[in-house]
PDB file of C-alpha atoms and ligand atoms in Angstrom:
ATOM      1  CA  MET E   1      80.895  90.534  62.084  1.00  0.00           C
ATOM      2  CA  ILE E   2      80.073  90.231  58.400  1.00  0.00           C
ATOM      3  CA  ALA E   3      80.704  86.942  56.654  1.00  0.00           C
ATOM      4  CA  THR E   4      80.004  85.927  53.095  1.00  0.00           C
ATOM      5  CA  ARG E   5      79.878  82.246  52.287  1.00  0.00           C
ATOM      6  CA  ASN E   6      80.458  81.207  48.689  1.00  0.00           C
ATOM      7  CA  ILE E   7      78.658  84.161  47.102  1.00  0.00           C
ATOM      8  CA  GLU E   8      77.904  83.721  43.415  1.00  0.00           C
ATOM      9  CA  LYS E   9      76.290  86.231  41.091  1.00  0.00           C
ATOM     10  CA  SER E  10      75.804  86.262  37.328  1.00  0.00           C
ATOM     11  CA  PHE E  11      74.258  88.803  35.000  1.00  0.00           C
ATOM     12  CA  ASN E  12      72.789  87.565  31.726  1.00  0.00           C
ATOM     13  CA  GLY E  13      74.575  84.272  32.043  1.00  0.00           C
ATOM     14  CA  GLU E  14      77.929  85.872  32.723  1.00  0.00           C
ATOM     15  CA  ALA E  15      79.463  85.003  36.094  1.00  0.00           C
ATOM     16  CA  VAL E  16      80.683  88.116  37.931  1.00  0.00           C
ATOM     17  CA  LEU E  17      81.209  86.677  41.419  1.00  0.00           C
ATOM     18  CA  LYS E  18      82.326  83.050  41.465  1.00  0.00           C
ATOM     19  CA  GLY E  19      82.426  82.124  45.134  1.00  0.00           C
ATOM     20  CA  ILE E  20      83.328  84.954  47.457  1.00  0.00           C
ATOM     21  CA  ASP E  21      84.266  83.991  51.001  1.00  0.00           C
ATOM     22  CA  LEU E  22      84.949  86.914  53.262  1.00  0.00           C
ATOM     23  CA  GLU E  23      85.063  87.656  56.946  1.00  0.00           C
ATOM     24  CA  ILE E  24      85.092  91.240  58.101  1.00  0.00           C
ATOM     25  CA  PHE E  25      85.388  91.760  61.822  1.00  0.00           C
ATOM     26  CA  ASP E  26      83.878  94.550  63.908  1.00  0.00           C
ATOM     27  CA  GLY E  27      86.071  97.624  63.880  1.00  0.00           C
ATOM     28  CA  GLU E  28      87.978  96.714  60.723  1.00  0.00           C
ATOM     29  CA  PHE E  29      88.639  99.239  57.947  1.00  0.00           C
ATOM     30  CA  VAL E  30      88.721  97.273  54.717  1.00  0.00           C
ATOM     31  CA  SER E  31      89.495  98.521  51.211  1.00  0.00           C
ATOM     32  CA  ILE E  32      88.166  96.527  48.262  1.00  0.00           C
ATOM     33  CA  MET E  33      90.096  96.910  45.023  1.00  0.00           C
ATOM     34  CA  GLY E  34      89.968  95.400  41.570  1.00  0.00           C
ATOM     35  CA  LYS E  35      89.717  96.580  38.006  1.00  0.00           C
ATOM     36  CA  SER E  36      86.608  98.200  36.547  1.00  0.00           C
ATOM     37  CA  GLY E  37      83.899  95.613  35.978  1.00  0.00           C
ATOM     38  CA  SER E  38      85.451  93.089  38.386  1.00  0.00           C
ATOM     39  CA  GLY E  39      82.331  93.062  40.576  1.00  0.00           C
ATOM     40  CA  LYS E  40      83.191  95.395  43.471  1.00  0.00           C
ATOM     41  CA  SER E  41      79.901  97.309  43.415  1.00  0.00           C
ATOM     42  CA  THR E  42      78.020  94.037  42.925  1.00  0.00           C
ATOM     43  CA  LEU E  43      79.719  92.535  45.985  1.00  0.00           C
ATOM     44  CA  ILE E  44      79.055  95.461  48.312  1.00  0.00           C
ATOM     45  CA  SER E  45      75.444  95.740  47.079  1.00  0.00           C
ATOM     46  CA  ILE E  46      75.040  92.110  48.147  1.00  0.00           C
ATOM     47  CA  ILE E  47      76.759  92.772  51.496  1.00  0.00           C
ATOM     48  CA  GLY E  48      74.516  95.830  51.983  1.00  0.00           C
ATOM     49  CA  GLY E  49      71.393  93.773  51.296  1.00  0.00           C
ATOM     50  CA  PHE E  50      70.428  95.692  48.136  1.00  0.00           C
ATOM     51  CA  LEU E  51      71.052  92.813  45.742  1.00  0.00           C
ATOM     52  CA  LYS E  52      70.403  89.103  46.242  1.00  0.00           C
ATOM     53  CA  PRO E  53      73.178  86.660  45.366  1.00  0.00           C
ATOM     54  CA  ASP E  54      72.324  83.719  43.079  1.00  0.00           C
ATOM     55  CA  SER E  55      73.704  81.468  45.786  1.00  0.00           C
ATOM     56  CA  GLY E  56      75.641  81.791  49.006  1.00  0.00           C
ATOM     57  CA  VAL E  57      74.885  83.576  52.238  1.00  0.00           C
ATOM     58  CA  VAL E  58      75.684  86.929  53.835  1.00  0.00           C
ATOM     59  CA  GLU E  59      75.719  86.775  57.595  1.00  0.00           C
ATOM     60  CA  LEU E  60      75.555  89.855  59.757  1.00  0.00           C
ATOM     61  CA  ASP E  61      76.383  88.875  63.330  1.00  0.00           C
ATOM     62  CA  GLY E  62      75.382  85.329  62.460  1.00  0.00           C
ATOM     63  CA  GLN E  63      72.041  86.336  60.941  1.00  0.00           C
ATOM     64  CA  ASP E  64      71.262  85.594  57.295  1.00  0.00           C
ATOM     65  CA  LEU E  65      70.884  89.108  55.869  1.00  0.00           C
ATOM     66  CA  HIS E  66      68.926  88.107  52.792  1.00  0.00           C
ATOM     67  CA  ALA E  67      66.430  86.124  54.866  1.00  0.00           C
ATOM     68  CA  LEU E  68      65.271  89.334  56.553  1.00  0.00           C
ATOM     69  CA  ARG E  69      61.994  90.901  55.523  1.00  0.00           C
ATOM     70  CA  GLU E  70      62.162  94.171  53.577  1.00  0.00           C
ATOM     71  CA  LYS E  71      60.919  96.090  56.615  1.00  0.00           C
ATOM     72  CA  GLU E  72      63.622  94.631  58.873  1.00  0.00           C
ATOM     73  CA  LEU E  73      66.239  95.363  56.240  1.00  0.00           C
ATOM     74  CA  SER E  74      65.094  98.996  55.920  1.00  0.00           C
ATOM     75  CA  GLN E  75      65.189  99.332  59.684  1.00  0.00           C
ATOM     76  CA  LEU E  76      68.735  97.978  59.707  1.00  0.00           C
ATOM     77  CA  ARG E  77      69.759 100.460  57.009  1.00  0.00           C
ATOM     78  CA  CYS E  78      68.466 103.392  59.033  1.00  0.00           C
ATOM     79  CA  THR E  79      70.130 102.291  62.249  1.00  0.00           C
ATOM     80  CA  SER E  80      73.223 100.171  61.851  1.00  0.00           C
ATOM     81  CA  LEU E  81      74.244  99.882  58.216  1.00  0.00           C
ATOM     82  CA  GLY E  82      75.294 103.010  56.325  1.00  0.00           C
ATOM     83  CA  PHE E  83      75.718 102.863  52.561  1.00  0.00           C
ATOM     84  CA  VAL E  84      77.172 105.405  50.141  1.00  0.00           C
ATOM     85  CA  PHE E  85      76.413 104.549  46.521  1.00  0.00           C
ATOM     86  CA  GLN E  86      78.743 105.159  43.594  1.00  0.00           C
ATOM     87  CA  ALA E  87      75.931 107.353  42.167  1.00  0.00           C
ATOM     88  CA  PHE E  88      75.185 109.037  45.576  1.00  0.00           C
ATOM     89  CA  LYS E  89      71.366 108.607  45.284  1.00  0.00           C
ATOM     90  CA  LEU E  90      70.373 111.811  47.053  1.00  0.00           C
ATOM     91  CA  ILE E  91      66.666 112.638  47.194  1.00  0.00           C
ATOM     92  CA  PRO E  92      66.209 115.451  44.616  1.00  0.00           C
ATOM     93  CA  THR E  93      63.212 117.017  46.376  1.00  0.00           C
ATOM     94  CA  LEU E  94      64.985 117.340  49.739  1.00  0.00           C
ATOM     95  CA  ASN E  95      67.572 119.983  50.539  1.00  0.00           C
ATOM     96  CA  VAL E  96      71.018 119.130  51.889  1.00  0.00           C
ATOM     97  CA  ILE E  97      70.190 119.078  55.588  1.00  0.00           C
ATOM     98  CA  ASP E  98      66.983 117.072  55.019  1.00  0.00           C
ATOM     99  CA  ASN E  99      68.922 114.582  52.900  1.00  0.00           C
ATOM    100  CA  ILE E 100      71.506 114.218  55.663  1.00  0.00           C
ATOM    101  CA  MET E 101      68.829 113.869  58.348  1.00  0.00           C
ATOM    102  CA  LEU E 102      66.659 111.441  56.322  1.00  0.00           C
ATOM    103  CA  PRO E 103      67.747 108.192  58.029  1.00  0.00           C
ATOM    104  CA  LEU E 104      67.263 109.853  61.422  1.00  0.00           C
ATOM    105  CA  THR E 105      63.831 111.149  60.432  1.00  0.00           C
ATOM    106  CA  LEU E 106      62.766 107.770  59.029  1.00  0.00           C
ATOM    107  CA  SER E 107      63.790 105.933  62.172  1.00  0.00           C
ATOM    108  CA  HIS E 108      62.356 108.639  64.460  1.00  0.00           C
ATOM    109  CA  MET E 109      65.778 109.377  65.912  1.00  0.00           C
ATOM    110  CA  ALA E 110      65.834 113.033  64.868  1.00  0.00           C
ATOM    111  CA  SER E 111      66.638 114.756  68.139  1.00  0.00           C
ATOM    112  CA  GLU E 112      68.442 117.992  68.931  1.00  0.00           C
ATOM    113  CA  GLU E 113      71.560 115.945  69.663  1.00  0.00           C
ATOM    114  CA  ALA E 114      71.304 113.995  66.382  1.00  0.00           C
ATOM    115  CA  TYR E 115      70.909 117.271  64.512  1.00  0.00           C
ATOM    116  CA  SER E 116      73.996 118.804  66.070  1.00  0.00           C
ATOM    117  CA  TYR E 117      76.038 115.679  65.329  1.00  0.00           C
ATOM    118  CA  ALA E 118      74.854 115.715  61.686  1.00  0.00           C
ATOM    119  CA  LEU E 119      75.747 119.399  61.532  1.00  0.00           C
ATOM    120  CA  SER E 120      79.230 118.750  62.899  1.00  0.00           C
ATOM    121  CA  ILE E 121      79.820 116.127  60.180  1.00  0.00           C
ATOM    122  CA  ALA E 122      78.526 118.577  57.538  1.00  0.00           C
ATOM    123  CA  ARG E 123      80.879 121.237  58.888  1.00  0.00           C
ATOM    124  CA  GLU E 124      83.821 118.859  58.819  1.00  0.00           C
ATOM    125  CA  LEU E 125      83.024 117.973  55.199  1.00  0.00           C
ATOM    126  CA  GLY E 126      82.718 121.634  54.243  1.00  0.00           C
ATOM    127  CA  ILE E 127      79.062 121.448  53.196  1.00  0.00           C
ATOM    128  CA  ASP E 128      77.522 123.369  56.100  1.00  0.00           C
ATOM    129  CA  THR E 129      77.191 126.522  53.992  1.00  0.00           C
ATOM    130  CA  MET E 130      74.823 124.796  51.546  1.00  0.00           C
ATOM    131  CA  LEU E 131      72.321 123.126  53.887  1.00  0.00           C
ATOM    132  CA  LYS E 132      69.318 124.748  52.199  1.00  0.00           C
ATOM    133  CA  LYS E 133      70.387 123.927  48.658  1.00  0.00           C
ATOM    134  CA  PHE E 134      68.938 121.081  46.606  1.00  0.00           C
ATOM    135  CA  PRO E 135      71.058 118.326  45.008  1.00  0.00           C
ATOM    136  CA  ASN E 136      70.667 119.765  41.482  1.00  0.00           C
ATOM    137  CA  GLN E 137      72.322 122.977  42.723  1.00  0.00           C
ATOM    138  CA  LEU E 138      75.439 121.117  43.896  1.00  0.00           C
ATOM    139  CA  SER E 139      78.605 119.915  42.202  1.00  0.00           C
ATOM    140  CA  GLY E 140      79.415 116.193  41.991  1.00  0.00           C
ATOM    141  CA  GLY E 141      81.928 116.444  44.817  1.00  0.00           C
ATOM    142  CA  GLN E 142      79.440 118.322  47.002  1.00  0.00           C
ATOM    143  CA  CYS E 143      76.784 115.636  46.352  1.00  0.00           C
ATOM    144  CA  GLN E 144      79.327 112.985  47.275  1.00  0.00           C
ATOM    145  CA  ARG E 145      80.012 114.690  50.599  1.00  0.00           C
ATOM    146  CA  VAL E 146      76.272 115.008  51.345  1.00  0.00           C
ATOM    147  CA  ALA E 147      75.900 111.267  50.674  1.00  0.00           C
ATOM    148  CA  ILE E 148      78.782 110.549  53.076  1.00  0.00           C
ATOM    149  CA  ALA E 149      77.313 112.857  55.739  1.00  0.00           C
ATOM    150  CA  ARG E 150      73.935 111.133  55.367  1.00  0.00           C
ATOM    151  CA  ALA E 151      75.485 107.702  55.860  1.00  0.00           C
ATOM    152  CA  LEU E 152      77.397 108.850  58.951  1.00  0.00           C
ATOM    153  CA  SER E 153      74.610 110.939  60.525  1.00  0.00           C
ATOM    154  CA  TYR E 154      73.112 108.147  62.616  1.00  0.00           C
ATOM    155  CA  LYS E 155      76.435 106.592  63.700  1.00  0.00           C
ATOM    156  CA  PRO E 156      75.918 103.227  62.005  1.00  0.00           C
ATOM    157  CA  LYS E 157      77.932 100.256  63.270  1.00  0.00           C
ATOM    158  CA  ILE E 158      79.009  99.530  59.707  1.00  0.00           C
ATOM    159  CA  ILE E 159      79.526 101.918  56.827  1.00  0.00           C
ATOM    160  CA  ILE E 160      79.974 100.720  53.248  1.00  0.00           C
ATOM    161  CA  LEU E 161      81.170 103.221  50.648  1.00  0.00           C
ATOM    162  CA  ASP E 162      81.493 102.788  46.890  1.00  0.00           C
ATOM    163  CA  GLU E 163      84.415 104.925  45.687  1.00  0.00           C
ATOM    164  CA  PRO E 164      83.806 107.623  48.336  1.00  0.00           C
ATOM    165  CA  THR E 165      86.448 109.953  46.943  1.00  0.00           C
ATOM    166  CA  GLY E 166      85.772 109.406  43.236  1.00  0.00           C
ATOM    167  CA  ALA E 167      84.446 112.954  42.727  1.00  0.00           C
ATOM    168  CA  LEU E 168      86.742 114.758  45.163  1.00  0.00           C
ATOM    169  CA  ASP E 169      89.916 116.801  44.782  1.00  0.00           C
ATOM    170  CA  THR E 170      93.038 115.727  46.668  1.00  0.00           C
ATOM    171  CA  ALA E 171      92.474 118.058  49.632  1.00  0.00           C
ATOM    172  CA  MET E 172      88.882 116.914  50.105  1.00  0.00           C
ATOM    173  CA  GLU E 173      89.924 113.294  49.621  1.00  0.00           C
ATOM    174  CA  LYS E 174      92.276 113.714  52.571  1.00  0.00           C
ATOM    175  CA  THR E 175      89.534 115.338  54.688  1.00  0.00           C
ATOM    176  CA  VAL E 176      87.065 112.523  53.950  1.00  0.00           C
ATOM    177  CA  MET E 177      89.578 109.741  54.537  1.00  0.00           C
ATOM    178  CA  GLU E 178      90.793 111.254  57.793  1.00  0.00           C
ATOM    179  CA  LEU E 179      87.173 111.565  58.955  1.00  0.00           C
ATOM    180  CA  LEU E 180      86.495 107.901  58.121  1.00  0.00           C
ATOM    181  CA  ALA E 181      89.729 106.827  59.838  1.00  0.00           C
ATOM    182  CA  ARG E 182      88.805 108.822  62.937  1.00  0.00           C
ATOM    183  CA  ILE E 183      85.268 107.434  63.117  1.00  0.00           C
ATOM    184  CA  ASN E 184      86.682 103.929  62.650  1.00  0.00           C
ATOM    185  CA  LYS E 185      89.109 104.501  65.485  1.00  0.00           C
ATOM    186  CA  GLU E 186      87.031 106.506  67.930  1.00  0.00           C
ATOM    187  CA  GLN E 187      83.588 104.955  67.432  1.00  0.00           C
ATOM    188  CA  GLY E 188      84.805 101.509  66.389  1.00  0.00           C
ATOM    189  CA  THR E 189      82.726 101.766  63.208  1.00  0.00           C
ATOM    190  CA  THR E 190      83.460  99.043  60.664  1.00  0.00           C
ATOM    191  CA  VAL E 191      84.391 100.710  57.379  1.00  0.00           C
ATOM    192  CA  ILE E 192      84.238  98.904  54.035  1.00  0.00           C
ATOM    193  CA  GLN E 193      85.236 100.990  51.047  1.00  0.00           C
ATOM    194  CA  VAL E 194      85.710 100.351  47.357  1.00  0.00           C
ATOM    195  CA  THR E 195      88.450 102.357  45.699  1.00  0.00           C
ATOM    196  CA  HIS E 196      90.711 102.436  42.655  1.00  0.00           C
ATOM    197  CA  SER E 197      93.308 104.500  44.495  1.00  0.00           C
ATOM    198  CA  GLU E 198      96.167 102.838  46.387  1.00  0.00           C
ATOM    199  CA  ARG E 199      96.531 106.065  48.356  1.00  0.00           C
ATOM    200  CA  VAL E 200      92.895 105.934  49.498  1.00  0.00           C
ATOM    201  CA  ALA E 201      93.100 102.184  50.125  1.00  0.00           C
ATOM    202  CA  ALA E 202      96.075 102.724  52.414  1.00  0.00           C
ATOM    203  CA  TYR E 203      93.856 104.442  55.009  1.00  0.00           C
ATOM    204  CA  GLY E 204      92.351 101.018  55.647  1.00  0.00           C
ATOM    205  CA  THR E 205      93.873  98.241  57.694  1.00  0.00           C
ATOM    206  CA  ARG E 206      93.347  95.512  55.082  1.00  0.00           C
ATOM    207  CA  ILE E 207      93.093  95.403  51.305  1.00  0.00           C
ATOM    208  CA  ILE E 208      90.903  92.822  49.566  1.00  0.00           C
ATOM    209  CA  ARG E 209      91.458  92.384  45.830  1.00  0.00           C
ATOM    210  CA  ILE E 210      88.864  90.893  43.484  1.00  0.00           C
ATOM    211  CA  LYS E 211      90.053  89.242  40.296  1.00  0.00           C
ATOM    212  CA  ASP E 212      88.232  86.931  37.902  1.00  0.00           C
ATOM    213  CA  GLY E 213      85.274  86.665  40.286  1.00  0.00           C
ATOM    214  CA  ILE E 214      87.181  85.563  43.350  1.00  0.00           C
ATOM    215  CA  ILE E 215      89.245  87.113  46.141  1.00  0.00           C
ATOM    216  CA  GLU E 216      92.902  87.174  45.230  1.00  0.00           C
ATOM    217  CA  GLN E 217      94.951  85.393  47.865  1.00  0.00           C
TER     218      GLN E 217
HETATM  219  N1  ATP H 301      72.238  95.201  37.047  1.00  0.00           N
HETATM  220  C1  ATP H 301      73.107  94.684  36.173  1.00  0.00           C
HETATM  221  N2  ATP H 301      72.693  94.103  35.039  1.00  0.00           N
HETATM  222  C2  ATP H 301      73.564  93.542  34.164  1.00  0.00           C
HETATM  223  N3  ATP H 301      74.885  93.536  34.352  1.00  0.00           N
HETATM  224  C3  ATP H 301      75.369  94.097  35.461  1.00  0.00           C
HETATM  225  C4  ATP H 301      74.512  94.719  36.429  1.00  0.00           C
HETATM  226  N4  ATP H 301      75.285  95.195  37.435  1.00  0.00           N
HETATM  227  C5  ATP H 301      76.545  94.903  37.099  1.00  0.00           C
HETATM  228  N5  ATP H 301      76.613  94.257  35.937  1.00  0.00           N
HETATM  229  C6  ATP H 301      77.843  93.769  35.275  1.00  0.00           C
HETATM  230  O1  ATP H 301      78.625  93.073  36.239  1.00  0.00           O
HETATM  231  C7  ATP H 301      80.009  93.384  36.117  1.00  0.00           C
HETATM  232  C8  ATP H 301      80.516  93.944  37.430  1.00  0.00           C
HETATM  233  O2  ATP H 301      79.925  95.222  37.659  1.00  0.00           O
HETATM  234  P1  ATP H 301      80.272  96.098  38.928  1.00  0.00           P
HETATM  235  O3  ATP H 301      79.463  97.310  38.852  1.00  0.00           O
HETATM  236  O4  ATP H 301      80.122  95.250  40.140  1.00  0.00           O
HETATM  237  O5  ATP H 301      81.824  96.389  38.688  1.00  0.00           O
HETATM  238  P2  ATP H 301      82.832  97.310  39.505  1.00  0.00           P
HETATM  239  O6  ATP H 301      83.966  96.434  39.911  1.00  0.00           O
HETATM  240  O7  ATP H 301      82.107  98.025  40.585  1.00  0.00           O
HETATM  241  O8  ATP H 301      83.336  98.323  38.379  1.00  0.00           O
HETATM  242  P3  ATP H 301      83.737  99.907  38.515  1.00  0.00           P
HETATM  243  O9  ATP H 301      85.109  99.935  39.092  1.00  0.00           O
HETATM  244  O10 ATP H 301      83.731 100.357  37.092  1.00  0.00           O
HETATM  245  O11 ATP H 301      82.700 100.584  39.339  1.00  0.00           O
HETATM  246  C9  ATP H 301      80.116  94.329  34.924  1.00  0.00           C
HETATM  247  O12 ATP H 301      80.475  93.590  33.798  1.00  0.00           O
HETATM  248  C10 ATP H 301      78.717  94.908  34.772  1.00  0.00           C
HETATM  249  O13 ATP H 301      78.445  95.194  33.440  1.00  0.00           O
HETATM  250 MG1   MG H 302      81.660  99.999  40.903  1.00  0.00          MG
END
């Protein structure tokens, strides 16, 4: 379970998050919505351990996430916590398959079985024909799918995605959302996504709305 207790975060004296209390249970599929600049990316960066809150606590299965050492946090990110950034953050010097396999390689989990699972995800996302290409040879939507495949490749317990369909056409949006819904259902993966689209949000089982720095009740 993920819990946030009274999370506050300001940038340059301006309060963005003003006390966020959240509980997300294992196996949930949660959609976070709110207008541009409302703090959605800030909140999930804090939940993902990439950004420290000014005050408040993030607990992952009762453990204070931000009290972990950098090494433990990296380990967690390569094993149980998948994250897809709004800006994808692919490694420019690695080709598609090496980008997808990176978490597996880093955590020494790259086996034949892991490879074939990663390949099946790539196939499902329609990027299996470009495994040897580099990120600068791909379109925005293709990069987005590589980032999603990378985050799913090691079957994390939790996957957090920042606008996962922002660069995709309607058909690909459906493919990605159905894949996430299936993984949520079949593997029990907790899915937390940020989206501006009510249609995309509806794939989740709960919608959380941020407004004026707090969760709208
Ligand atoms: N590193 C930073 N330094 C300064 N200000 C920041 C930083 N990150 C975010 N902000 C500010 O915090 C506010 C919330 O940003 P955030 O990226 O969380 O919004 P968002 O809800 O994800 O918006 P969008 O829907 O456009 O992605 C914005 O006003 C933004 O300018
Ligand atoms: Mg954002």
